[in-house]
mmCIF file of C-alpha atoms in Angstrom:
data_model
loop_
_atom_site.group_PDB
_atom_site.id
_atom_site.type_symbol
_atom_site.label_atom_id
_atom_site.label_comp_id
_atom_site.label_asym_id
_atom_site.label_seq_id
_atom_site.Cartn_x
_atom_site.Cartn_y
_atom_site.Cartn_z
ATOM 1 C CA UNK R 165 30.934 -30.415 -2.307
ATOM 2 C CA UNK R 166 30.665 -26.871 -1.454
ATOM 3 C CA UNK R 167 27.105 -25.604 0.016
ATOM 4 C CA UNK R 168 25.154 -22.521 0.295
ATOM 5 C CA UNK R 169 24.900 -20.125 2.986
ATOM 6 C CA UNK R 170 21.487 -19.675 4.395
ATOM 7 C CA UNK R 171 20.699 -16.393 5.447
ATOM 8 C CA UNK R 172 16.963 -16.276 6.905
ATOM 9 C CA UNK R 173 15.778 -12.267 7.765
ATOM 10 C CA UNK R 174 12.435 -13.699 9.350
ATOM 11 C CA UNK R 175 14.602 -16.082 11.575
ATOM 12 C CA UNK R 176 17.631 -13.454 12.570
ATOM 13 C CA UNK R 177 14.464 -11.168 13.420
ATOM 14 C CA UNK R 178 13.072 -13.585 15.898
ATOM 15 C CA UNK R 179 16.285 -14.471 17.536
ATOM 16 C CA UNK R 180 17.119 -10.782 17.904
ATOM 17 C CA UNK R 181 13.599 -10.294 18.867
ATOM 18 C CA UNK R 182 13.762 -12.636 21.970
ATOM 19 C CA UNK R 183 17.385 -11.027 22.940
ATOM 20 C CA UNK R 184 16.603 -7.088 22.096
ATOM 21 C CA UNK R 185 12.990 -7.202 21.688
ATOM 22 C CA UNK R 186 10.849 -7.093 18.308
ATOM 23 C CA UNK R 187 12.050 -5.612 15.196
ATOM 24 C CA UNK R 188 14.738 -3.739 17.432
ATOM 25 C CA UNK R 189 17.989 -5.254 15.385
ATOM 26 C CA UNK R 190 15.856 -5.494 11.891
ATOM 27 C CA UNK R 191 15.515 -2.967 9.336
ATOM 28 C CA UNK R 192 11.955 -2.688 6.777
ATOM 29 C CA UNK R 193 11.552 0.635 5.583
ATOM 30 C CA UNK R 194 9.244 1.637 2.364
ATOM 31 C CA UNK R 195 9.053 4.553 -0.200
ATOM 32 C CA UNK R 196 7.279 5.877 -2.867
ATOM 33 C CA UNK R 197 9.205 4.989 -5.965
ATOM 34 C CA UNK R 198 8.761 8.336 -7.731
ATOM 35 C CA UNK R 199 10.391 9.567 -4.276
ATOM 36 C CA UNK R 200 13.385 7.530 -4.690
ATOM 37 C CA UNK R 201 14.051 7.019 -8.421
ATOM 38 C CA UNK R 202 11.868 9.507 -9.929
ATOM 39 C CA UNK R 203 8.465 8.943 -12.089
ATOM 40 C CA UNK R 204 10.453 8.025 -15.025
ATOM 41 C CA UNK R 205 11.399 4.383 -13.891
ATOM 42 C CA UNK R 206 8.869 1.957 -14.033
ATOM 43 C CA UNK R 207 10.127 -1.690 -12.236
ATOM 44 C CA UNK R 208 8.438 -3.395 -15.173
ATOM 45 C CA UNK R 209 11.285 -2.997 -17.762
ATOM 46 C CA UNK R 210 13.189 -5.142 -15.319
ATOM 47 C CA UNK R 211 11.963 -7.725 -17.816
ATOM 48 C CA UNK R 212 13.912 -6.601 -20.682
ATOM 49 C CA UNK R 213 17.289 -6.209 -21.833
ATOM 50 C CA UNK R 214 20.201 -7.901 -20.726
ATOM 51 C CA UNK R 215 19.923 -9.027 -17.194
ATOM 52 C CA UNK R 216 23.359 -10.243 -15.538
ATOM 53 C CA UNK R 217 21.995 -9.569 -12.428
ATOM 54 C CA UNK R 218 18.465 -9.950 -13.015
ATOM 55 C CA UNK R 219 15.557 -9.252 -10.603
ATOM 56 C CA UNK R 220 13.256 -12.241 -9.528
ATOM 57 C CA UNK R 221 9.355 -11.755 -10.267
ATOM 58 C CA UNK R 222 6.251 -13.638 -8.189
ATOM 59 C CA UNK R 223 3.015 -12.038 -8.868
ATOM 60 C CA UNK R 224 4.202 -8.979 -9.954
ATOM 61 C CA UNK R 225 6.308 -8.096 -7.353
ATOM 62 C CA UNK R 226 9.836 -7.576 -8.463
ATOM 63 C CA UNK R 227 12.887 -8.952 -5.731
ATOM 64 C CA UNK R 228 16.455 -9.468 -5.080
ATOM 65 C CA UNK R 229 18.859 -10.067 -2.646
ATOM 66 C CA UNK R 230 21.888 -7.792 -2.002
ATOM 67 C CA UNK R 231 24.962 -7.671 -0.012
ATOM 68 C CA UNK R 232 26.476 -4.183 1.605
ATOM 69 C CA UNK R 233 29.985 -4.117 1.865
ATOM 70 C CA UNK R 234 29.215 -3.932 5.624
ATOM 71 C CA UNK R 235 28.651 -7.895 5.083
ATOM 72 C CA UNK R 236 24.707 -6.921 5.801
ATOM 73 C CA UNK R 237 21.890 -8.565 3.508
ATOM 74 C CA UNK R 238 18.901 -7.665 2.428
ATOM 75 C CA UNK R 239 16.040 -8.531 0.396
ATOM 76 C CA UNK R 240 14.698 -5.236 -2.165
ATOM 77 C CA UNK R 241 11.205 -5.346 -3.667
ATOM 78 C CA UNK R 242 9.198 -3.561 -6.090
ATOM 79 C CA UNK R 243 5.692 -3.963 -5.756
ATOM 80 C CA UNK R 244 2.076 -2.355 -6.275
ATOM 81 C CA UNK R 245 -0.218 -0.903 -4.635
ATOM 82 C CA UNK R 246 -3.621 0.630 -5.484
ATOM 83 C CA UNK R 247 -1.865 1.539 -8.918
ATOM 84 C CA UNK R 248 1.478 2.938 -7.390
ATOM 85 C CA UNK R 249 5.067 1.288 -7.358
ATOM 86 C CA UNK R 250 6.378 1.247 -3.769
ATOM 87 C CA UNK R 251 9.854 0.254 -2.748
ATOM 88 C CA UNK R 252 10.624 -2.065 0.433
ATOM 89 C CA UNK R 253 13.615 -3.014 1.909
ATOM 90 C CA UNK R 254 14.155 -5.632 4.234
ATOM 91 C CA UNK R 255 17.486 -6.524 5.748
ATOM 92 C CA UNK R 256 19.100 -7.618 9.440
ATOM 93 C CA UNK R 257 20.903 -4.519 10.467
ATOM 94 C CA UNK R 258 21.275 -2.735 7.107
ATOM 95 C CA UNK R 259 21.471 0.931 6.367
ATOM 96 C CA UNK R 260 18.868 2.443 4.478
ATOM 97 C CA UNK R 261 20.821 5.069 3.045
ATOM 98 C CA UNK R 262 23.628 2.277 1.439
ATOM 99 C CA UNK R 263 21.038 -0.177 0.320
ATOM 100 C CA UNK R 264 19.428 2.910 -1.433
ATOM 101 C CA UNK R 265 22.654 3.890 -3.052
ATOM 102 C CA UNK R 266 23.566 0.123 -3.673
ATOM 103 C CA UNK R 267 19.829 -0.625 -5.605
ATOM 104 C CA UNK R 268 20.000 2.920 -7.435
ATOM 105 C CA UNK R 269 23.562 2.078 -8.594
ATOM 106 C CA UNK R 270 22.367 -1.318 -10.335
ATOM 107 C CA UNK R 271 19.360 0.907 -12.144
ATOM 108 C CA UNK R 272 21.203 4.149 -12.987
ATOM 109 C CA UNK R 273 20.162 7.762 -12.588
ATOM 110 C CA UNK R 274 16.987 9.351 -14.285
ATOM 111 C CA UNK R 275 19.560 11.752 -15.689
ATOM 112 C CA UNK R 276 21.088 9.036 -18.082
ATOM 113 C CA UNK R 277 18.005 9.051 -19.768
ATOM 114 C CA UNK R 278 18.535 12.510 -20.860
ATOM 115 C CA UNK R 279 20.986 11.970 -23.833
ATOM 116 C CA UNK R 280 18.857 9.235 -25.234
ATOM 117 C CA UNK R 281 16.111 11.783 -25.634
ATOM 118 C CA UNK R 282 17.740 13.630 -27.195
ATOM 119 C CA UNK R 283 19.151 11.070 -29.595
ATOM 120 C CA UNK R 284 16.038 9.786 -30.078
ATOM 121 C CA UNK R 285 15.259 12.961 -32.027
ATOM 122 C CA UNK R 286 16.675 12.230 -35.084
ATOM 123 C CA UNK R 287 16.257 8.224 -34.613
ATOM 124 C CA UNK R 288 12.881 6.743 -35.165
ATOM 125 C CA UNK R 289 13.923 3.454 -34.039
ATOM 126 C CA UNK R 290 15.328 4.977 -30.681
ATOM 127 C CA UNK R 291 12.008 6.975 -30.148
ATOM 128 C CA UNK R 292 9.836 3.952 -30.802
ATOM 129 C CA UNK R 293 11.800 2.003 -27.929
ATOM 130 C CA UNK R 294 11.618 4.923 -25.752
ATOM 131 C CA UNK R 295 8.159 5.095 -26.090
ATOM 132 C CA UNK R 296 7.072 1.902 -25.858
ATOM 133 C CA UNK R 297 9.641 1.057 -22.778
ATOM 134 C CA UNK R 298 8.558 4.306 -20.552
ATOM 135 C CA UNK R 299 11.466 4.516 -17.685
ATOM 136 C CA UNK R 300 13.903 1.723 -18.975
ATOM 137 C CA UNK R 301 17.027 1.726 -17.395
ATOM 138 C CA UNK R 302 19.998 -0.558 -18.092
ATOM 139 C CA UNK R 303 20.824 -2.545 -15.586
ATOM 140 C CA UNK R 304 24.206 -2.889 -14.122
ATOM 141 C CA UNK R 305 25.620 -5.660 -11.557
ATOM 142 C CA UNK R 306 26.298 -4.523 -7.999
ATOM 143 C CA UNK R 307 29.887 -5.304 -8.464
ATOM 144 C CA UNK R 308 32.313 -5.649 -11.932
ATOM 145 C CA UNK R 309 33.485 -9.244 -10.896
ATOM 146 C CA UNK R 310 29.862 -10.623 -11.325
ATOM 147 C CA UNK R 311 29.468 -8.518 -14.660
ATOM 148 C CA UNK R 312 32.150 -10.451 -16.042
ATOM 149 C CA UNK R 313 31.616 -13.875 -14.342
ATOM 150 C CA UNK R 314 28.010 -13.557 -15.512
ATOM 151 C CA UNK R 315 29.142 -12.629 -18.835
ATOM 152 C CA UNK R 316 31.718 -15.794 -18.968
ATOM 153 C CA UNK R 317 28.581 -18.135 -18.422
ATOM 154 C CA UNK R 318 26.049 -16.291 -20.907
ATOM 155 C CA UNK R 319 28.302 -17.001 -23.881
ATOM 156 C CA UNK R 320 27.139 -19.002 -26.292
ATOM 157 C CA UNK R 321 23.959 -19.970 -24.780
ATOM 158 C CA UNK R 322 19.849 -18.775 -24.829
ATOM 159 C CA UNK R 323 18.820 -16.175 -22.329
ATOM 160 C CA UNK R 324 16.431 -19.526 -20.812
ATOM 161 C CA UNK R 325 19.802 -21.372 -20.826
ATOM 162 C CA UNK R 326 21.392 -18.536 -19.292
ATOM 163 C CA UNK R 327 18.981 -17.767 -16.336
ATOM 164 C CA UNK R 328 19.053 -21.847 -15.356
ATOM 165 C CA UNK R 329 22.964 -21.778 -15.456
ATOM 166 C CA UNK R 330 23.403 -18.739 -13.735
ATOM 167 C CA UNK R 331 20.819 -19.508 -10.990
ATOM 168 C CA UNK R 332 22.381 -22.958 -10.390
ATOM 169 C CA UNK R 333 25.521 -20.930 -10.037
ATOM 170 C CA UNK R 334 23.835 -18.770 -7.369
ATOM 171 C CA UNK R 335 22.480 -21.305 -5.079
ATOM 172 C CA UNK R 336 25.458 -23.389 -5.191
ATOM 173 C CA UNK R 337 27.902 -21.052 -4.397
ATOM 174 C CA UNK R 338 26.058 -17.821 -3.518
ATOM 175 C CA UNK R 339 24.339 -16.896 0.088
ATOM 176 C CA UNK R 340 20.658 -17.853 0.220
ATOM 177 C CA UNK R 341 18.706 -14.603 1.660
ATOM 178 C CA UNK R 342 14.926 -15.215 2.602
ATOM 179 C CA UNK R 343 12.140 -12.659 4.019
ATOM 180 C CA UNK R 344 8.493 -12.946 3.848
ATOM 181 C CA UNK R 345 8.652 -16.131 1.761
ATOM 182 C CA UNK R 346 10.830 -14.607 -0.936
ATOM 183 C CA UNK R 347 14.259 -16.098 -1.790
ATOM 184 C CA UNK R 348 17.318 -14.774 -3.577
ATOM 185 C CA UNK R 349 20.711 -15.342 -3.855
ATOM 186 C CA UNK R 350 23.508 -12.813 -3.278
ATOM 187 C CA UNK R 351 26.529 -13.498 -6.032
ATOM 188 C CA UNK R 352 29.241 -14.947 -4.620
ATOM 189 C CA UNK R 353 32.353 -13.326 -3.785
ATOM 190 C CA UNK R 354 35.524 -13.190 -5.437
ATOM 191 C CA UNK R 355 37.186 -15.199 -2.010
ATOM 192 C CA UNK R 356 34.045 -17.629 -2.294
ATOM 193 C CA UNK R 357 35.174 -18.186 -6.112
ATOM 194 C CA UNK R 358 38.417 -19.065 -5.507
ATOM 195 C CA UNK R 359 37.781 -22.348 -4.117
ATOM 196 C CA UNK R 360 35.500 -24.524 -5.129
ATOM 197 C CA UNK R 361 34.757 -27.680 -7.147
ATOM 198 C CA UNK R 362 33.670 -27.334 -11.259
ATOM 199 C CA UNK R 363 32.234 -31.029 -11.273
ATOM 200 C CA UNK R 364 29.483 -29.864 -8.435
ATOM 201 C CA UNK R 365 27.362 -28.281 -10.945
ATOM 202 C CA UNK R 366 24.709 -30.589 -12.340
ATOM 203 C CA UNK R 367 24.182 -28.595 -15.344
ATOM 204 C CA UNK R 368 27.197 -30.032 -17.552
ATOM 205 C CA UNK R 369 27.364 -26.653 -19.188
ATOM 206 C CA UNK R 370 28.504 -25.098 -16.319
ATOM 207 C CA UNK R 371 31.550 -27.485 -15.729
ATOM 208 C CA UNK R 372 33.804 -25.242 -18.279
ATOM 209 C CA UNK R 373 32.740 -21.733 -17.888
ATOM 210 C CA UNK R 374 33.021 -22.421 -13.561
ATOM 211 C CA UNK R 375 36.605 -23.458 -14.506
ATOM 212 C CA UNK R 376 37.330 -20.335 -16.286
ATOM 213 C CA UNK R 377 35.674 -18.478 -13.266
ATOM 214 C CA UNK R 378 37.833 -20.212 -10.704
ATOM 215 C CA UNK R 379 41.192 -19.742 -12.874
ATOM 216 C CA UNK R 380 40.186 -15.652 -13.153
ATOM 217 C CA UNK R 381 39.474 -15.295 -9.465
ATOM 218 C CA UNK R 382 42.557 -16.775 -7.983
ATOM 219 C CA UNK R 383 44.433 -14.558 -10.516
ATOM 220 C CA UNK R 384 43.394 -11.348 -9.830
ATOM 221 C CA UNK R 385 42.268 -9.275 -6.345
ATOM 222 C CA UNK R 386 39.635 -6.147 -6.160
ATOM 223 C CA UNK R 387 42.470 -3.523 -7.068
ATOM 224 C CA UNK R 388 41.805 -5.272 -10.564
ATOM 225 C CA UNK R 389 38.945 -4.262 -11.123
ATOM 226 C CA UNK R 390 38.984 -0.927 -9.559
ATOM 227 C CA UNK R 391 41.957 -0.466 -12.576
ATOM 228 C CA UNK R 392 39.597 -1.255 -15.508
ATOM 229 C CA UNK R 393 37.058 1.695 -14.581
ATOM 230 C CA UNK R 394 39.792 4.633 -14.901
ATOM 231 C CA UNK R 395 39.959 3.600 -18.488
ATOM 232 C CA UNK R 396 37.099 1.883 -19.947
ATOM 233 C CA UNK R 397 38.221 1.121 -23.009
ATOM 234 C CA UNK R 398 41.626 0.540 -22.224
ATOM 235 C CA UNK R 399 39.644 -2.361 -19.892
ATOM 236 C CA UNK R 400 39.045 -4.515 -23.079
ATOM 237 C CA UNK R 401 42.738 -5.056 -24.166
ATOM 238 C CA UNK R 402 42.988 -6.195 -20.079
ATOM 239 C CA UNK R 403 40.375 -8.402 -20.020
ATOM 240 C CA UNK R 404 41.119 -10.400 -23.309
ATOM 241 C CA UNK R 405 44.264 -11.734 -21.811
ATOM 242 C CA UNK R 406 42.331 -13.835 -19.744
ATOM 243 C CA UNK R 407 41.466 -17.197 -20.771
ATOM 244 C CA UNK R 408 38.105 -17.983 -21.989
ATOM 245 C CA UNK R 409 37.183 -13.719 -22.507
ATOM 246 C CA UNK R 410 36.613 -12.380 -25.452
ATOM 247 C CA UNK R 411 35.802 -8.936 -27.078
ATOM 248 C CA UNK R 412 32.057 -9.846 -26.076
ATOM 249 C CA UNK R 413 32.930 -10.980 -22.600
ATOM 250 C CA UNK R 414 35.183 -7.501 -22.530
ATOM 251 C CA UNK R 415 32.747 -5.523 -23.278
ATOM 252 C CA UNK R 416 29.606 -6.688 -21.413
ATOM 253 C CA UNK R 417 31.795 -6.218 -18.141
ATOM 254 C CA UNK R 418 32.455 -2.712 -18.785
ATOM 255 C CA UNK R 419 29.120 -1.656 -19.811
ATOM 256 C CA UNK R 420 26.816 -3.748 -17.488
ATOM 257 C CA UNK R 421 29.863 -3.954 -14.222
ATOM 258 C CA UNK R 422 30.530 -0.265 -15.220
ATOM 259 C CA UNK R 423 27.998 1.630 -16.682
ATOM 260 C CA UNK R 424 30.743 2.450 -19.545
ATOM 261 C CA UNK R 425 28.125 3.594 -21.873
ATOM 262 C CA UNK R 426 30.476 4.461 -24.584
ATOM 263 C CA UNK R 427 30.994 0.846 -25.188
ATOM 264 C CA UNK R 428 28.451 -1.191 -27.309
ATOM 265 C CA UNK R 429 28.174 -5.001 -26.442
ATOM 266 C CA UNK R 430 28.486 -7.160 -29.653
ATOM 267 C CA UNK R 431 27.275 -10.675 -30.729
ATOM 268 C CA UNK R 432 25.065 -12.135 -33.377
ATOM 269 C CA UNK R 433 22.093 -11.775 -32.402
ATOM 270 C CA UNK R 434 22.514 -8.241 -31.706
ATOM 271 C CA UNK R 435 24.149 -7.734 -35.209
ATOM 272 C CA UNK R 436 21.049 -9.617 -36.807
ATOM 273 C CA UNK R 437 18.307 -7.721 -34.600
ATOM 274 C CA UNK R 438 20.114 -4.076 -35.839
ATOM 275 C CA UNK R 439 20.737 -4.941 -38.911
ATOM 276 C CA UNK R 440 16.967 -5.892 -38.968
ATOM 277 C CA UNK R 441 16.019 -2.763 -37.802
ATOM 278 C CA UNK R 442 18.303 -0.056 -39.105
ATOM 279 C CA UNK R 443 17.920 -2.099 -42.354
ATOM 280 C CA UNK R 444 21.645 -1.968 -42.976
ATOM 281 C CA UNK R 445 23.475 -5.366 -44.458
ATOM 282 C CA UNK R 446 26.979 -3.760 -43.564
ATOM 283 C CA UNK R 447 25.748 -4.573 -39.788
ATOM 284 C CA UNK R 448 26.558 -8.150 -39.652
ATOM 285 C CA UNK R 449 30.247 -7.654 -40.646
ATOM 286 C CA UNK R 450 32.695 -8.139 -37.631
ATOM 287 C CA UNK R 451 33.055 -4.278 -36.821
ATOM 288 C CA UNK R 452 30.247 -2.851 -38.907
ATOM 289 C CA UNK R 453 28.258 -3.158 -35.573
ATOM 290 C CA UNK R 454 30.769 -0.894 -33.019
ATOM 291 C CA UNK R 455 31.669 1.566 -36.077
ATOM 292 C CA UNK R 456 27.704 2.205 -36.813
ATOM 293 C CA UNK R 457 27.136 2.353 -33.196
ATOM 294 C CA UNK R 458 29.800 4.604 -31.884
ATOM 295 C CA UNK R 459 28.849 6.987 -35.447
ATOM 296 C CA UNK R 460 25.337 7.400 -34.328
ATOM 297 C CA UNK R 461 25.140 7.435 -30.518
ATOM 298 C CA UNK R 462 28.299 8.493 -29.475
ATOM 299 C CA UNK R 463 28.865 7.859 -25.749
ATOM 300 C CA UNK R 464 26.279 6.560 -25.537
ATOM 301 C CA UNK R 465 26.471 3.435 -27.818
ATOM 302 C CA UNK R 466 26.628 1.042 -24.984
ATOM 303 C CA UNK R 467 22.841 2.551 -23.682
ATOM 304 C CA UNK R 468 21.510 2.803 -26.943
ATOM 305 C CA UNK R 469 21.890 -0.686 -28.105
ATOM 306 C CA UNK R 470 20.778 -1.837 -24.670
ATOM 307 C CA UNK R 471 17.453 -0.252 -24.947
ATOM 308 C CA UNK R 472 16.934 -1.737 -28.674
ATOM 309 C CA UNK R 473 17.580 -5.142 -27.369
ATOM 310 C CA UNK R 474 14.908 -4.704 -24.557
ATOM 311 C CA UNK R 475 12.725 -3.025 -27.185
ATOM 312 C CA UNK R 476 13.268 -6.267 -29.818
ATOM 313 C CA UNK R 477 12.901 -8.543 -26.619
ATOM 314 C CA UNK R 478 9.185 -6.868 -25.277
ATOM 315 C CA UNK R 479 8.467 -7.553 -29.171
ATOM 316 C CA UNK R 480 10.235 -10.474 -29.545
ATOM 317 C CA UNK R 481 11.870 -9.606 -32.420
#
């Protein structure tokens, strides 16, 4: 049965306190959030929208563990005080400056926001969302191999289903990281995912989709994926060959594992929910969806449909 790694920050900072003195190998450092991502962001539309990498919440205090490519781990968190966002990170010998670039990659630049604006002009609907989500951002993994393996177990399944399956996934096969009574777990890697046993999951759902994982892993290396983002949509035709991916699958990897904005995610429910809103029947045919999309936001489909499923979400549409 394969087990978690247990990464304690509060622990490593004792050891190294004892051997280098206090605090001396540990990293905490905290900033104004309009500093770092600009007044537009606000932490609380890390509720909404879809969430393959979501962000933990404990009395309002957002969290979540990341890895550097360094190896280094560290715990990120959103939280307020006396009515401002502040964020901290907290980490065993991690840069500042990566972790920055790693947490601001996963929530986009203020600059995306831009286009939608402008968009929005001449789309109520798109206005209303913008309005009512101030600072959304969509939220991308911190690497394209947990878009998709996230993607393989959210199909067919509730975004409560989801969330259970994909946090037994974590904390079987993922690294534990703990500070200041907070827990996360880091996705596993590709390596980690190559070995491992289906039948250890408990959730019977899981059994399949980890089967699928393990197959993809052992087939392909990182110069995969670093392939698929030269040519977005050339990525879905790649990705389809794989057993148990389809054009869904495809094409939450590329917009959630690569920001490919230009492509729109597509299932029912998100057929239903804009066919609902745009009130347009032609929507729930197969490729009404991408065609009406791609027609009225451009390249910036992908973005667009994002923030109307946060928007239907916070509404619960």
């Amino acid at each position: 049965m394969s087990h978690p790694v247990v990464f304690h920050i509060d622990s490593f900072m004792r050891q190294q306190g004892d051997r280098f003195g206090y605090n001396q190998k540990m990293r905490e450092a905290t900033y104004k959030l309009a500093e770092v991502f600009g007044i537009s962001f606000n932490p609380e539309a890390l509720r909404w929208g879809y969430r393959f990498s979501p962000w933990k919440e404990e009395g309002g205090t957002f969290y979540k563990a990341f890895s550097l490519e360094t190896g280094s781990l560290f715990l990120a968190f959103f939280e307020k005080i006396d009515g401002e966002w502040y964020l901290r990170i907290k980490g065993a010998e991690t840069d500042e400056e990566r972790a920055l670039r790693l947490i601001e990659k996963t929530l986009g630049h203020r600059e995306d926001l831009v286009p939608l604006l402008s968009l929005s002009k001449s789309d109520p609907m798109l206005a209303r969302a913008l309005r009512e989500l101030p600072g959304y951002r969509l939220k991308s993994t911190p690497s394209p191999h947990e878009a998709l393996f996230s993607a393989i177990i959210s199909q067919n399944v509730s975004r409560d289903g989801f969330f259970k399956m994909l946090d037994e996934f974590k904390e079987l096969l993922g690294v534990r990281v703990e500070a200041d009574g907070y827990v996360d777990f880091v996705f596993p890697s590709l390596e980690e995912l190559r070995d491992f046993d289906p039948f250890d999951f408990k959730d019977r759902r899981l059994i399949h989709r980890a089967s699928i994982i393990r197959d993809i892993a052992r087939e392909v290396d990182g110069d995969f994926f670093v392939e698929l983002s030269r040519d977005p949509l050339s990525g879905i035709n790649a990705l389809v060959k794989f057993r148990g991916v389809g054009e869904y699958t495809a094409r939450a990897t590329l917009l959630y594992g690569y920001r490919a904005y230009e492509i729109p995610v597509v299932d029912r429910y998100i057929q239903k929910m804009l066919a609902y809103l745009y009130a347009d029947p032609g929507l729930r045919e197969p490729n009404g969806l991408i065609a009406f999309a791609l027609d009225r936001w451009g390249e910036y489909a992908g973005y667009a449909v994002d923030l109307l499923i946060a928007w239907s979400q916070k509404n619960e549409r």
